[in-house]
C-alpha positions as a printed NumPy array, in Angstrom:
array([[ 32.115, -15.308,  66.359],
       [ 32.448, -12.747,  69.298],
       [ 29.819, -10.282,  68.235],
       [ 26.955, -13.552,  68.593],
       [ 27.778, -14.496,  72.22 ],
       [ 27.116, -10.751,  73.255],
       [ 23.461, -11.035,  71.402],
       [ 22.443, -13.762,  73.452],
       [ 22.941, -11.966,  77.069],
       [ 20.383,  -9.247,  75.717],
       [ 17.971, -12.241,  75.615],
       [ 17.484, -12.931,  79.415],
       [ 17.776,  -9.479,  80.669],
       [ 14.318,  -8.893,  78.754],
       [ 13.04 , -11.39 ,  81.168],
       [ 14.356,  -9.276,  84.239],
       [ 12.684,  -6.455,  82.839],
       [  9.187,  -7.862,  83.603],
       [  9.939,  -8.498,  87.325],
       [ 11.477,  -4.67 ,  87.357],
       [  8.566,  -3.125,  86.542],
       [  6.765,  -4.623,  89.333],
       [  9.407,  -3.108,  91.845],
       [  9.054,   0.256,  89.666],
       [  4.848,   1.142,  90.583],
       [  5.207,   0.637,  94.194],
       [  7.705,   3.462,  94.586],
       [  6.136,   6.264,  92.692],
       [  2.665,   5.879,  95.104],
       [  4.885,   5.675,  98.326],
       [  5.887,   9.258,  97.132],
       [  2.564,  10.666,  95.836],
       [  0.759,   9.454,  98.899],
       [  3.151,  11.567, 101.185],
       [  2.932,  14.447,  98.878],
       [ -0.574,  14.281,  97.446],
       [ -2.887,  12.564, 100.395],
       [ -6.014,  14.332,  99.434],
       [ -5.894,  12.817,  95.524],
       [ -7.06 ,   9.087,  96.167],
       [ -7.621,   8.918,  92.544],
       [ -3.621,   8.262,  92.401],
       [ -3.612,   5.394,  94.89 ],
       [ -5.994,   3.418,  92.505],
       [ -4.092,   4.034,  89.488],
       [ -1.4  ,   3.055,  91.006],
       [ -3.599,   0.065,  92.654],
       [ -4.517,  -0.915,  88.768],
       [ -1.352,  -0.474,  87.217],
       [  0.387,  -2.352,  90.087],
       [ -2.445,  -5.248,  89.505],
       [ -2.69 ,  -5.453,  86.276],
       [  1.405,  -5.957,  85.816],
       [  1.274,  -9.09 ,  87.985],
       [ -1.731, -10.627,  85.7  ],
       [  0.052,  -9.582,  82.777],
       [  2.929, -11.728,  83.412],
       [  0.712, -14.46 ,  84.904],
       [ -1.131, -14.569,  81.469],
       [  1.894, -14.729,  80.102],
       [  3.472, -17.946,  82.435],
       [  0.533, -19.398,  81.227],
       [  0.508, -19.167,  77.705]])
């Protein structure tokens, strides 16, 4: 009976996981745009990937 309970944390920490990723994106620019300032292709990868994950989940509250 033990082993069950400690299946069913795993299940909301998934949802925490979305959220994460959102904090994740904005860090990696911050450091390419001090290192790399003449690449703007980066900032609007980073621009995409950090829009589309918002949409993503929105599509997903949605649904």
């Amino acid at each position: 009976m033990v082993p069950p309970v400690t299946v069913v944390p795993p299940s909301p920490p998934s949802l925490e996981v979305l959220p994460a990723v959102e904090e994740v994106p904005p860090s990696p620019p911050s450091k390419k745009l001090s290192s790399s300032s003449p690449s703007p292709e980066v900032t609007t990868h980073a621009v995409a990937m950090m829009a589309a994950v918002p949409i993503n989940i929105v599509h997903c509250s949605t649904r």
